[in-house]
Coordinates of C-alpha atoms in Angstrom, one line a residue:
X1 CA -62.0 -30.4 -59.8
X2 CA -60.0 -27.2 -59.4
X3 CA -60.4 -25.6 -56.0
X4 CA -61.2 -21.9 -55.9
X5 CA -63.1 -21.5 -52.6
X6 CA -62.5 -22.0 -48.9
X7 CA -60.9 -25.4 -48.1
X8 CA -62.0 -26.2 -44.5
X9 CA -65.8 -26.7 -45.0
X10 CA -65.0 -28.9 -48.0
X11 CA -62.6 -31.0 -46.0
X12 CA -65.3 -31.5 -43.4
X13 CA -67.8 -32.4 -46.1
X14 CA -65.4 -34.9 -47.6
X15 CA -64.8 -36.4 -44.1
X16 CA -68.6 -36.7 -43.7
X17 CA -68.9 -38.5 -47.0
X18 CA -66.2 -41.0 -45.9
X19 CA -68.2 -41.6 -42.8
X20 CA -71.3 -42.3 -44.9
X21 CA -73.0 -39.1 -43.7
X22 CA -74.2 -37.8 -47.0
X23 CA -76.7 -35.5 -45.6
X24 CA -74.1 -33.6 -43.6
X25 CA -71.7 -33.6 -46.5
X26 CA -74.4 -32.1 -48.7
X27 CA -75.2 -29.4 -46.2
X28 CA -71.6 -28.4 -45.8
X29 CA -70.9 -28.4 -49.6
X30 CA -74.0 -26.4 -50.3
X31 CA -72.8 -23.8 -47.8
X32 CA -69.6 -23.5 -49.8
X33 CA -71.5 -23.0 -53.1
X34 CA -73.8 -20.4 -51.5
X35 CA -70.8 -18.4 -50.4
X36 CA -68.7 -19.1 -53.5
X37 CA -70.8 -19.9 -56.5
X38 CA -67.7 -20.4 -58.7
X39 CA -66.1 -23.0 -56.4
X40 CA -66.1 -26.1 -58.7
X41 CA -65.0 -28.5 -55.9
X42 CA -68.0 -27.3 -53.9
X43 CA -70.5 -28.1 -56.7
X44 CA -68.8 -31.4 -57.3
X45 CA -69.0 -32.5 -53.7
X46 CA -72.5 -31.1 -53.3
X47 CA -73.7 -33.2 -56.3
X48 CA -72.0 -36.4 -55.2
X49 CA -73.4 -36.0 -51.7
X50 CA -76.9 -35.4 -53.0
X51 CA -76.5 -38.6 -55.2
X52 CA -75.4 -40.6 -52.1
X53 CA -78.4 -39.2 -50.1
X54 CA -80.8 -40.1 -52.8
X55 CA -81.6 -36.5 -53.5
X56 CA -81.7 -36.7 -57.3
X57 CA -83.3 -33.4 -58.0
X58 CA -80.6 -31.6 -55.9
X59 CA -77.9 -33.7 -57.5
X60 CA -79.0 -32.8 -61.0
X61 CA -79.2 -29.1 -60.2
X62 CA -75.8 -29.1 -58.6
X63 CA -74.2 -30.8 -61.7
X64 CA -76.0 -28.3 -63.9
X65 CA -74.8 -25.4 -61.9
X66 CA -71.2 -26.7 -61.9
X67 CA -71.4 -27.1 -65.7
X68 CA -72.6 -23.5 -66.1
X69 CA -69.7 -22.2 -63.9
X70 CA -67.1 -24.2 -65.7
X71 CA -65.1 -22.7 -68.6
X72 CA -66.9 -23.4 -71.9
X73 CA -65.8 -26.5 -73.8
X74 CA -63.4 -27.6 -71.1
X75 CA -62.8 -31.0 -69.5
X76 CA -64.5 -29.7 -66.3
X77 CA -67.6 -28.6 -68.1
X78 CA -67.7 -32.0 -69.9
X79 CA -67.3 -33.9 -66.6
X80 CA -70.2 -32.1 -65.0
X81 CA -72.5 -32.5 -68.0
X82 CA -71.7 -36.2 -68.3
X83 CA -72.2 -36.9 -64.6
X84 CA -75.5 -34.9 -64.7
X85 CA -76.9 -37.8 -66.7
X86 CA -76.8 -40.0 -63.6
X87 CA -79.5 -38.3 -61.6
X88 CA -81.5 -37.6 -64.8
X89 CA -81.6 -41.3 -65.6
X90 CA -82.7 -42.0 -62.0
X91 CA -85.5 -39.5 -62.3
X92 CA -86.6 -41.0 -65.6
X93 CA -85.8 -37.9 -67.5
X94 CA -84.1 -39.7 -70.4
X95 CA -84.5 -37.0 -73.0
X96 CA -82.7 -34.5 -70.7
X97 CA -80.0 -37.1 -69.9
X98 CA -79.3 -37.6 -73.6
X99 CA -79.1 -33.9 -74.2
X100 CA -76.6 -33.6 -71.3
X101 CA -74.5 -36.4 -72.7
X102 CA -74.5 -34.9 -76.1
X103 CA -73.5 -31.5 -74.7
X104 CA -70.6 -33.3 -72.9
X105 CA -69.4 -34.7 -76.2
X106 CA -69.5 -31.3 -77.7
X107 CA -67.5 -29.9 -74.7
X108 CA -64.8 -32.4 -75.5
X109 CA -65.5 -35.2 -73.0
X110 CA -62.5 -37.5 -72.8
X111 CA -62.3 -39.0 -69.3
X112 CA -62.8 -42.8 -69.6
X113 CA -65.2 -42.8 -66.6
X114 CA -67.4 -40.2 -68.3
X115 CA -67.3 -42.1 -71.6
X116 CA -68.5 -45.2 -69.9
X117 CA -71.3 -43.3 -68.2
X118 CA -72.2 -41.6 -71.4
X119 CA -72.3 -44.9 -73.2
X120 CA -74.5 -46.4 -70.5
X121 CA -76.9 -43.4 -70.6
X122 CA -77.3 -43.5 -74.4
X123 CA -77.8 -47.3 -74.3
X124 CA -80.3 -47.0 -71.5
X125 CA -82.2 -44.5 -73.6
X126 CA -82.3 -46.9 -76.5
X127 CA -79.4 -45.4 -78.5
X128 CA -76.7 -48.0 -78.5
X129 CA -75.4 -47.2 -82.0
X130 CA -74.7 -43.7 -80.7
X131 CA -73.1 -45.1 -77.5
X132 CA -70.8 -47.5 -79.3
X133 CA -68.0 -45.1 -80.4
X134 CA -67.9 -43.7 -76.9
X135 CA -67.6 -47.1 -75.3
X136 CA -64.9 -48.0 -77.8
X137 CA -62.9 -44.8 -76.9
X138 CA -63.2 -45.7 -73.2
X139 CA -61.8 -49.2 -73.8
X140 CA -59.0 -47.9 -75.9
X141 CA -58.0 -45.5 -73.1
X142 CA -58.3 -48.1 -70.3
X143 CA -58.2 -51.6 -71.8
X144 CA -57.9 -53.2 -68.4
X145 CA -60.9 -51.5 -66.9
X146 CA -63.6 -54.2 -66.4
X147 CA -66.5 -51.7 -66.3
X148 CA -65.4 -50.2 -69.7
X149 CA -65.1 -53.7 -71.2
X150 CA -68.5 -54.8 -69.9
X151 CA -70.2 -51.7 -71.2
X152 CA -68.6 -52.2 -74.6
X153 CA -69.7 -55.9 -74.6
X154 CA -73.3 -55.0 -73.7
X155 CA -73.5 -52.4 -76.4
X156 CA -72.0 -54.7 -79.1
X157 CA -74.6 -57.3 -78.2
X158 CA -77.4 -54.8 -78.6
X159 CA -76.3 -53.8 -82.1
X160 CA -75.9 -57.4 -83.2
X161 CA -72.1 -57.8 -83.0
X162 CA -72.1 -61.0 -81.0
X163 CA -68.4 -61.9 -81.8
X164 CA -67.3 -58.4 -80.6
X165 CA -69.6 -58.7 -77.6
X166 CA -68.1 -62.0 -76.5
X167 CA -64.5 -60.6 -76.8
X168 CA -65.3 -57.6 -74.7
X169 CA -67.2 -59.6 -72.0
X170 CA -64.5 -62.2 -71.8
X171 CA -62.0 -59.4 -71.4
X172 CA -64.1 -57.9 -68.5
X173 CA -64.1 -61.3 -66.8
X174 CA -60.3 -61.8 -67.3
X175 CA -59.2 -58.4 -66.0
X176 CA -61.5 -58.7 -63.0
X177 CA -59.9 -62.1 -62.1
X178 CA -63.2 -63.9 -62.8
X179 CA -65.1 -61.8 -60.3
X180 CA -67.2 -59.8 -62.8
X181 CA -70.4 -61.7 -62.2
X182 CA -72.6 -59.5 -64.4
X183 CA -70.3 -60.1 -67.3
X184 CA -70.4 -63.8 -66.8
X185 CA -74.2 -63.8 -66.7
X186 CA -74.5 -61.7 -69.9
X187 CA -71.9 -63.9 -71.6
X188 CA -73.9 -67.1 -70.8
X189 CA -76.9 -65.7 -72.7
X190 CA -75.0 -64.4 -75.6
X191 CA -75.2 -67.6 -77.6
X192 CA -75.8 -71.4 -77.4
X193 CA -72.9 -73.2 -75.7
X194 CA -71.8 -76.8 -76.2
X195 CA -70.3 -79.6 -74.2
X196 CA -66.8 -78.7 -75.4
X197 CA -67.2 -74.9 -75.3
X198 CA -68.8 -73.5 -72.2
X199 CA -68.1 -71.7 -68.9
X200 CA -69.7 -74.2 -66.5
X201 CA -66.4 -75.0 -64.6
X202 CA -65.5 -71.4 -64.2
X203 CA -69.0 -70.4 -63.1
X204 CA -69.0 -73.2 -60.5
X205 CA -65.8 -71.7 -59.0
X206 CA -67.0 -68.1 -58.7
X207 CA -66.9 -66.9 -55.1
X208 CA -70.0 -64.7 -54.8
X209 CA -69.9 -61.6 -52.6
X210 CA -73.6 -61.1 -52.2
X211 CA -77.0 -62.9 -52.7
X212 CA -77.5 -60.9 -55.9
X213 CA -74.2 -62.2 -57.3
X214 CA -75.1 -65.7 -56.3
X215 CA -78.4 -65.4 -58.2
X216 CA -76.7 -64.2 -61.3
X217 CA -74.3 -67.1 -61.2
X218 CA -77.1 -69.6 -60.7
X219 CA -79.1 -68.2 -63.7
X220 CA -75.9 -68.3 -65.8
X221 CA -75.3 -71.9 -64.8
X222 CA -78.9 -72.8 -65.7
X223 CA -78.5 -71.3 -69.2
X224 CA -75.2 -73.2 -69.9
X225 CA -76.2 -76.5 -68.3
X226 CA -79.5 -76.2 -70.4
X227 CA -77.5 -75.6 -73.5
X228 CA -75.3 -78.7 -73.1
X229 CA -78.4 -80.8 -72.3
X230 CA -77.9 -81.4 -68.5
X231 CA -81.4 -80.6 -67.5
X232 CA -81.2 -81.9 -64.0
X233 CA -78.2 -79.7 -63.1
X234 CA -79.8 -76.8 -64.9
X235 CA -83.0 -77.2 -63.0
X236 CA -81.2 -77.3 -59.6
X237 CA -79.3 -74.1 -60.5
X238 CA -82.6 -72.4 -61.6
X239 CA -84.2 -73.3 -58.3
X240 CA -81.3 -71.9 -56.4
X241 CA -81.3 -68.6 -58.3
X242 CA -85.1 -68.2 -58.2
X243 CA -85.2 -68.8 -54.4
X244 CA -82.6 -66.1 -53.9
X245 CA -84.5 -63.6 -56.1
X246 CA -87.8 -64.3 -54.4
X247 CA -86.2 -63.3 -51.1
X248 CA -84.6 -60.2 -52.6
X249 CA -87.7 -59.1 -54.5
X250 CA -90.9 -60.2 -52.8
X251 CA -94.1 -60.0 -54.7
X252 CA -97.7 -59.7 -53.4
X253 CA -100.5 -61.4 -55.3
X254 CA -103.0 -59.4 -53.2
X255 CA -101.5 -56.1 -54.2
X256 CA -101.6 -57.0 -57.9
X257 CA -105.2 -58.2 -57.6
X258 CA -106.2 -54.9 -56.0
X259 CA -104.5 -53.0 -58.9
X260 CA -106.3 -55.0 -61.5
X261 CA -109.6 -54.4 -59.7
X262 CA -108.8 -50.7 -59.6
X263 CA -108.4 -50.6 -63.3
X264 CA -111.7 -52.3 -63.9
X265 CA -113.4 -50.0 -61.4
X266 CA -111.9 -46.7 -62.5
X267 CA -111.5 -47.3 -66.2
X268 CA -114.7 -49.2 -67.2
X269 CA -116.2 -49.4 -70.7
X270 CA -118.3 -46.3 -69.9
X271 CA -115.2 -44.2 -69.8
X272 CA -114.8 -44.7 -73.5
X273 CA -118.4 -43.9 -74.5
X274 CA -117.5 -40.6 -76.0
X275 CA -114.1 -41.3 -77.6
X276 CA -111.7 -38.4 -78.2
X277 CA -110.9 -38.2 -81.9
X278 CA -108.3 -35.4 -81.6
X279 CA -105.0 -36.1 -83.4
X280 CA -102.1 -35.6 -81.1
X281 CA -98.8 -34.0 -82.1
X282 CA -95.8 -36.2 -83.0
X283 CA -95.6 -39.6 -84.7
X284 CA -98.5 -42.0 -84.8
X285 CA -97.9 -44.5 -82.0
X286 CA -97.9 -48.3 -81.8
X287 CA -97.8 -49.8 -78.3
X288 CA -96.9 -53.5 -78.0
X289 CA -98.0 -55.2 -74.7
X290 CA -98.1 -58.7 -73.2
X291 CA -96.2 -61.0 -71.0
X292 CA -92.4 -61.0 -71.3
X293 CA -91.2 -63.8 -73.5
X294 CA -94.5 -63.8 -75.3
X295 CA -93.2 -62.7 -78.7
X296 CA -93.3 -58.9 -78.2
X297 CA -89.8 -58.5 -79.6
X298 CA -90.5 -60.5 -82.7
X299 CA -93.6 -58.4 -83.5
X300 CA -91.6 -55.2 -82.8
X301 CA -88.9 -56.4 -85.3
X302 CA -91.6 -57.2 -87.9
X303 CA -93.1 -53.8 -87.6
X304 CA -89.7 -52.0 -87.4
X305 CA -88.7 -53.6 -90.7
X306 CA -91.3 -51.2 -92.3
X307 CA -89.9 -48.1 -93.9
X308 CA -92.3 -45.8 -92.0
X309 CA -91.7 -47.2 -88.5
X310 CA -89.0 -46.7 -85.8
X311 CA -88.7 -48.9 -82.7
X312 CA -88.0 -47.0 -79.5
X313 CA -87.4 -50.0 -77.2
X314 CA -89.0 -50.3 -73.8
X315 CA -89.1 -46.8 -72.4
X316 CA -90.8 -46.1 -69.1
X317 CA -92.0 -42.8 -70.4
X318 CA -95.7 -43.5 -70.3
X319 CA -95.7 -44.7 -66.8
X320 CA -93.5 -41.8 -65.7
X321 CA -95.7 -39.2 -67.4
X322 CA -98.8 -40.7 -65.7
X323 CA -97.0 -40.8 -62.3
X324 CA -95.8 -37.2 -62.6
X325 CA -99.1 -35.7 -63.7
X326 CA -101.0 -37.7 -61.1
X327 CA -98.6 -36.4 -58.4
X328 CA -97.6 -40.0 -57.7
X329 CA -94.1 -39.9 -59.1
X330 CA -92.7 -41.0 -55.7
X331 CA -95.0 -44.1 -55.5
X332 CA -92.9 -47.2 -55.1
X333 CA -95.0 -49.1 -57.6
X334 CA -98.3 -49.1 -59.5
X335 CA -101.0 -49.7 -57.0
X336 CA -104.7 -49.1 -56.6
X337 CA -104.1 -45.6 -55.2
X338 CA -102.0 -44.6 -58.2
X339 CA -104.7 -46.0 -60.6
X340 CA -107.4 -43.9 -58.9
X341 CA -105.3 -40.8 -59.3
X342 CA -104.1 -41.6 -62.8
X343 CA -107.6 -41.8 -64.4
X344 CA -108.2 -38.2 -63.4
X345 CA -105.3 -36.8 -65.4
X346 CA -106.4 -35.1 -68.7
X347 CA -105.5 -37.5 -71.5
X348 CA -104.0 -34.6 -73.6
X349 CA -101.6 -33.7 -70.8
X350 CA -100.4 -37.3 -70.7
X351 CA -99.9 -37.3 -74.5
X352 CA -98.0 -34.0 -74.4
X353 CA -95.7 -35.2 -71.6
X354 CA -95.0 -38.5 -73.3
X355 CA -94.4 -36.9 -76.7
X356 CA -91.9 -34.4 -75.2
X357 CA -90.0 -37.1 -73.4
X358 CA -89.8 -39.4 -76.4
X359 CA -89.1 -36.7 -79.1
X360 CA -85.3 -37.4 -79.2
X361 CA -85.9 -41.1 -79.8
X362 CA -88.5 -41.2 -82.7
X363 CA -85.8 -41.6 -85.4
X364 CA -87.5 -39.0 -87.6
X365 CA -90.2 -41.5 -88.6
X366 CA -93.9 -41.0 -88.9
X367 CA -94.7 -44.1 -86.8
X368 CA -93.0 -45.3 -83.6
X369 CA -93.2 -48.4 -81.5
X370 CA -93.1 -48.5 -77.7
X371 CA -92.7 -52.1 -76.6
X372 CA -92.8 -51.9 -72.8
X373 CA -94.7 -55.0 -71.8
X374 CA -95.8 -53.5 -68.5
X375 CA -97.9 -50.9 -70.5
X376 CA -100.6 -53.6 -70.4
X377 CA -101.7 -51.8 -67.2
X378 CA -102.0 -48.5 -69.1
X379 CA -103.9 -49.6 -72.1
X380 CA -107.0 -47.6 -71.2
X381 CA -105.0 -44.5 -70.6
X382 CA -103.0 -45.0 -73.8
X383 CA -106.2 -45.2 -75.9
X384 CA -107.5 -42.0 -74.3
X385 CA -104.1 -40.2 -74.7
X386 CA -103.6 -41.3 -78.2
X387 CA -106.9 -41.9 -80.0
X388 CA -105.2 -43.1 -83.2
X389 CA -102.6 -45.4 -81.6
X390 CA -102.4 -49.1 -82.5
X391 CA -102.3 -51.3 -79.4
X392 CA -101.0 -54.7 -80.1
X393 CA -101.4 -57.5 -77.5
X394 CA -99.4 -60.6 -77.8
X395 CA -100.8 -64.0 -76.7
X396 CA -98.7 -67.2 -76.2
X397 CA -99.3 -70.6 -74.8
X398 CA -99.1 -69.9 -71.0
X399 CA -96.6 -72.7 -70.2
X400 CA -94.1 -71.5 -72.8
X401 CA -94.6 -67.8 -71.8
X402 CA -94.4 -68.4 -68.1
X403 CA -91.5 -70.8 -68.3
X404 CA -89.7 -68.3 -70.5
X405 CA -90.1 -65.7 -67.8
X406 CA -89.2 -68.2 -65.0
X407 CA -85.8 -69.1 -66.5
X408 CA -84.7 -65.5 -67.0
X409 CA -83.4 -63.2 -64.4
X410 CA -85.4 -60.0 -64.5
X411 CA -83.7 -58.1 -61.6
X412 CA -85.8 -55.1 -60.7
X413 CA -88.9 -56.1 -62.5
X414 CA -91.3 -59.0 -63.0
X415 CA -90.9 -60.0 -59.4
X416 CA -93.7 -62.6 -59.9
X417 CA -91.4 -64.7 -62.0
X418 CA -89.5 -66.5 -59.2
X419 CA -92.0 -69.2 -58.0
X420 CA -94.5 -71.4 -59.8
X421 CA -97.4 -70.3 -57.6
X422 CA -96.6 -66.7 -58.3
X423 CA -96.4 -67.3 -62.0
X424 CA -99.8 -68.8 -62.0
X425 CA -101.3 -66.0 -59.9
X426 CA -99.8 -63.3 -62.1
X427 CA -101.0 -65.0 -65.2
X428 CA -104.6 -65.1 -63.8
X429 CA -104.4 -61.4 -63.1
X430 CA -102.8 -60.7 -66.5
X431 CA -105.6 -62.6 -68.3
X432 CA -108.2 -60.7 -66.3
X433 CA -106.8 -57.4 -67.3
X434 CA -106.3 -58.4 -70.9
X435 CA -110.0 -59.5 -71.1
X436 CA -111.1 -56.2 -69.5
X437 CA -109.3 -54.1 -72.1
X438 CA -110.2 -56.5 -74.9
X439 CA -113.9 -56.3 -73.9
X440 CA -114.1 -52.6 -74.6
X441 CA -114.7 -52.2 -78.3
X442 CA -113.5 -48.6 -78.4
X443 CA -110.0 -49.6 -77.3
X444 CA -109.6 -51.8 -80.3
X445 CA -107.0 -54.2 -79.0
X446 CA -105.1 -55.9 -81.8
X447 CA -104.6 -59.5 -80.4
X448 CA -101.8 -61.5 -82.0
X449 CA -101.2 -65.2 -81.3
X450 CA -97.5 -66.0 -81.4
X451 CA -98.1 -69.6 -82.4
X452 CA -100.4 -68.7 -85.3
X453 CA -97.9 -66.0 -86.5
X454 CA -95.0 -68.5 -86.5
X455 CA -97.0 -71.3 -88.1
X456 CA -98.1 -69.1 -91.1
X457 CA -96.3 -65.8 -91.0
X458 CA -97.3 -64.0 -94.2
X459 CA -101.1 -63.7 -93.7
X460 CA -100.8 -62.9 -90.1
X461 CA -98.1 -60.2 -90.8
X462 CA -100.4 -58.7 -93.5
X463 CA -103.3 -58.6 -91.1
X464 CA -101.1 -57.0 -88.4
X465 CA -99.8 -54.3 -90.8
X466 CA -103.3 -53.5 -91.9
X467 CA -104.6 -53.3 -88.3
X468 CA -101.7 -50.9 -87.6
X469 CA -102.7 -48.7 -90.6
X470 CA -99.5 -49.6 -92.5
X471 CA -99.3 -50.7 -96.2
X472 CA -97.7 -54.1 -96.7
X473 CA -93.9 -54.2 -97.3
X474 CA -92.1 -57.4 -98.1
X475 CA -89.3 -56.5 -95.7
X476 CA -91.7 -57.2 -92.8
X477 CA -91.6 -60.9 -93.7
X478 CA -87.9 -60.9 -93.0
X479 CA -87.6 -59.3 -89.5
X480 CA -84.2 -61.0 -89.0
X481 CA -82.8 -58.6 -91.6
X482 CA -84.1 -55.5 -89.9
X483 CA -81.5 -53.0 -88.8
X484 CA -81.5 -51.4 -85.4
X485 CA -80.7 -52.4 -81.9
X486 CA -82.4 -55.1 -79.9
X487 CA -82.2 -54.5 -76.2
X488 CA -84.3 -57.4 -74.7
X489 CA -83.7 -60.9 -73.5
X490 CA -84.7 -62.0 -77.0
X491 CA -81.9 -60.2 -78.7
X492 CA -80.2 -63.3 -80.0
X493 CA -83.4 -65.2 -81.1
X494 CA -84.9 -62.4 -83.1
X495 CA -81.9 -62.0 -85.3
X496 CA -82.7 -65.4 -86.8
X497 CA -85.4 -66.2 -89.3
X498 CA -88.9 -66.7 -87.9
X499 CA -88.9 -70.2 -86.4
X500 CA -90.8 -72.5 -84.1
X501 CA -87.8 -73.5 -81.9
X502 CA -89.3 -72.0 -78.8
X503 CA -92.7 -73.6 -79.2
X504 CA -93.2 -76.2 -76.5
X505 CA -89.8 -75.5 -74.9
X506 CA -91.3 -76.0 -71.5
X507 CA -91.9 -79.7 -72.1
X508 CA -88.1 -80.4 -71.6
X509 CA -88.8 -79.5 -67.9
X510 CA -92.4 -80.9 -67.8
X511 CA -91.6 -83.2 -64.8
X512 CA -90.5 -80.1 -62.8
X513 CA -93.3 -77.8 -63.9
X514 CA -96.2 -79.9 -62.7
X515 CA -97.2 -77.3 -60.0
X516 CA -97.5 -74.5 -62.5
X517 CA -99.3 -76.7 -65.1
X518 CA -101.8 -78.0 -62.5
X519 CA -102.6 -74.5 -61.2
X520 CA -103.3 -73.2 -64.7
X521 CA -105.6 -76.2 -65.5
X522 CA -107.4 -75.9 -62.2
X523 CA -107.9 -72.2 -62.7
X524 CA -109.3 -72.8 -66.2
X525 CA -106.4 -70.9 -67.8
X526 CA -105.1 -73.9 -69.8
X527 CA -106.7 -76.9 -71.4
X528 CA -106.1 -80.1 -69.5
X529 CA -105.5 -81.9 -72.8
X530 CA -102.2 -80.0 -73.0
X531 CA -100.8 -82.1 -70.2

């Protein structure tokens, strides 16, 4: 940034940042901007200090003020606009983050660091095709920057360019001297590896610098050992990674049980006795819910192949809208207290907030899909907010679904997926909530069995389209041909024809999954014959 104001307070602020005292740095930098509103260095340091202090609202405002003070369509304006996306993403304001990035592009953004951030922001918002040229520009400018290569590899994977993704990820690993663990983890899941073509030896040699890195390496090793058929080595790696993650992200079965009980108490069948038939503004909505790895992405691709439908990925917008309007935006997670507050929010207000946030991502279509699996908790509120929405609930054999979750690293979500007892407890809670929503006729849950869909696709796809109010289109029978990004753990699988390869996959590890299987049988959640 170009300095125009007094230097001494900024020097003191920078010293405070180096000491890790972000609060002091923020106070000193704000003093500079109060006295000299055109001091670009002051705004920059104020915003950076606010970010470091976790003050996202202040950081966003500081970046916005700096952008307004900067010369129009200048590199400085572009820098402030691009960086403003960081706190906006943290706040869950994806629509505003995308607008800020687009404004940065218009202002002539060219700094590779900003291009990487812009690409990440657009990808996070479900717009990887728009992010791709920015990521390519960043890599062209700094071809030896590991972050830029990793960002490009991730985006190429999402848009279906697996060859290009592999090249970029391998480049990220190479230029980092093999230390880019996130790239190694993503690369391991990019395709199926063989005994003569894998990264097992390299992964075994990685010197991890943190427990989180060790977990990523362990999950990557599980995937590659599993691919080459060494199930004993694979299982050992999975146990190591899961144990680390369970320590890093503890989960409470009692808290989840209380949350489920709260939904049943505060959102009973009586709450839907007089359904709201008012049509909301914006596209007609389809929400897909269920356990992760239960087939939600396949169903999303089937529906997205329809000419009227656009898939928006897995936005957090509904949960964010509920949290804001219930004055619980700062709650660390969905709990019984949040549920009690959420059910008092006017449904129309939730619909308006959600529609405003998702407007940039509807693709101009008349029907949109929101595939955030965690929206299973909000099914009752979704029905009240959007009376004409279709709510599709996926069901899959619990052993396949739960093992599918167990073998994937869901850092930051699904913290129940790192131990067999936790998997069983979560599934019991999930089933209880699904039965609650399914037992309310006014909700009209559309239940889809993954196994039945795969065994006989056409009649089930026809029924699904009809239940969603869509006319049949033959393209929906060929979801592997559908265009558009796939940004889930199933990105590779769903680009293939509908197949039964994943049915019964848990049986390869049946000797190791006895604890989970016995719990499900004992709790009446699985037929003992399936043993």
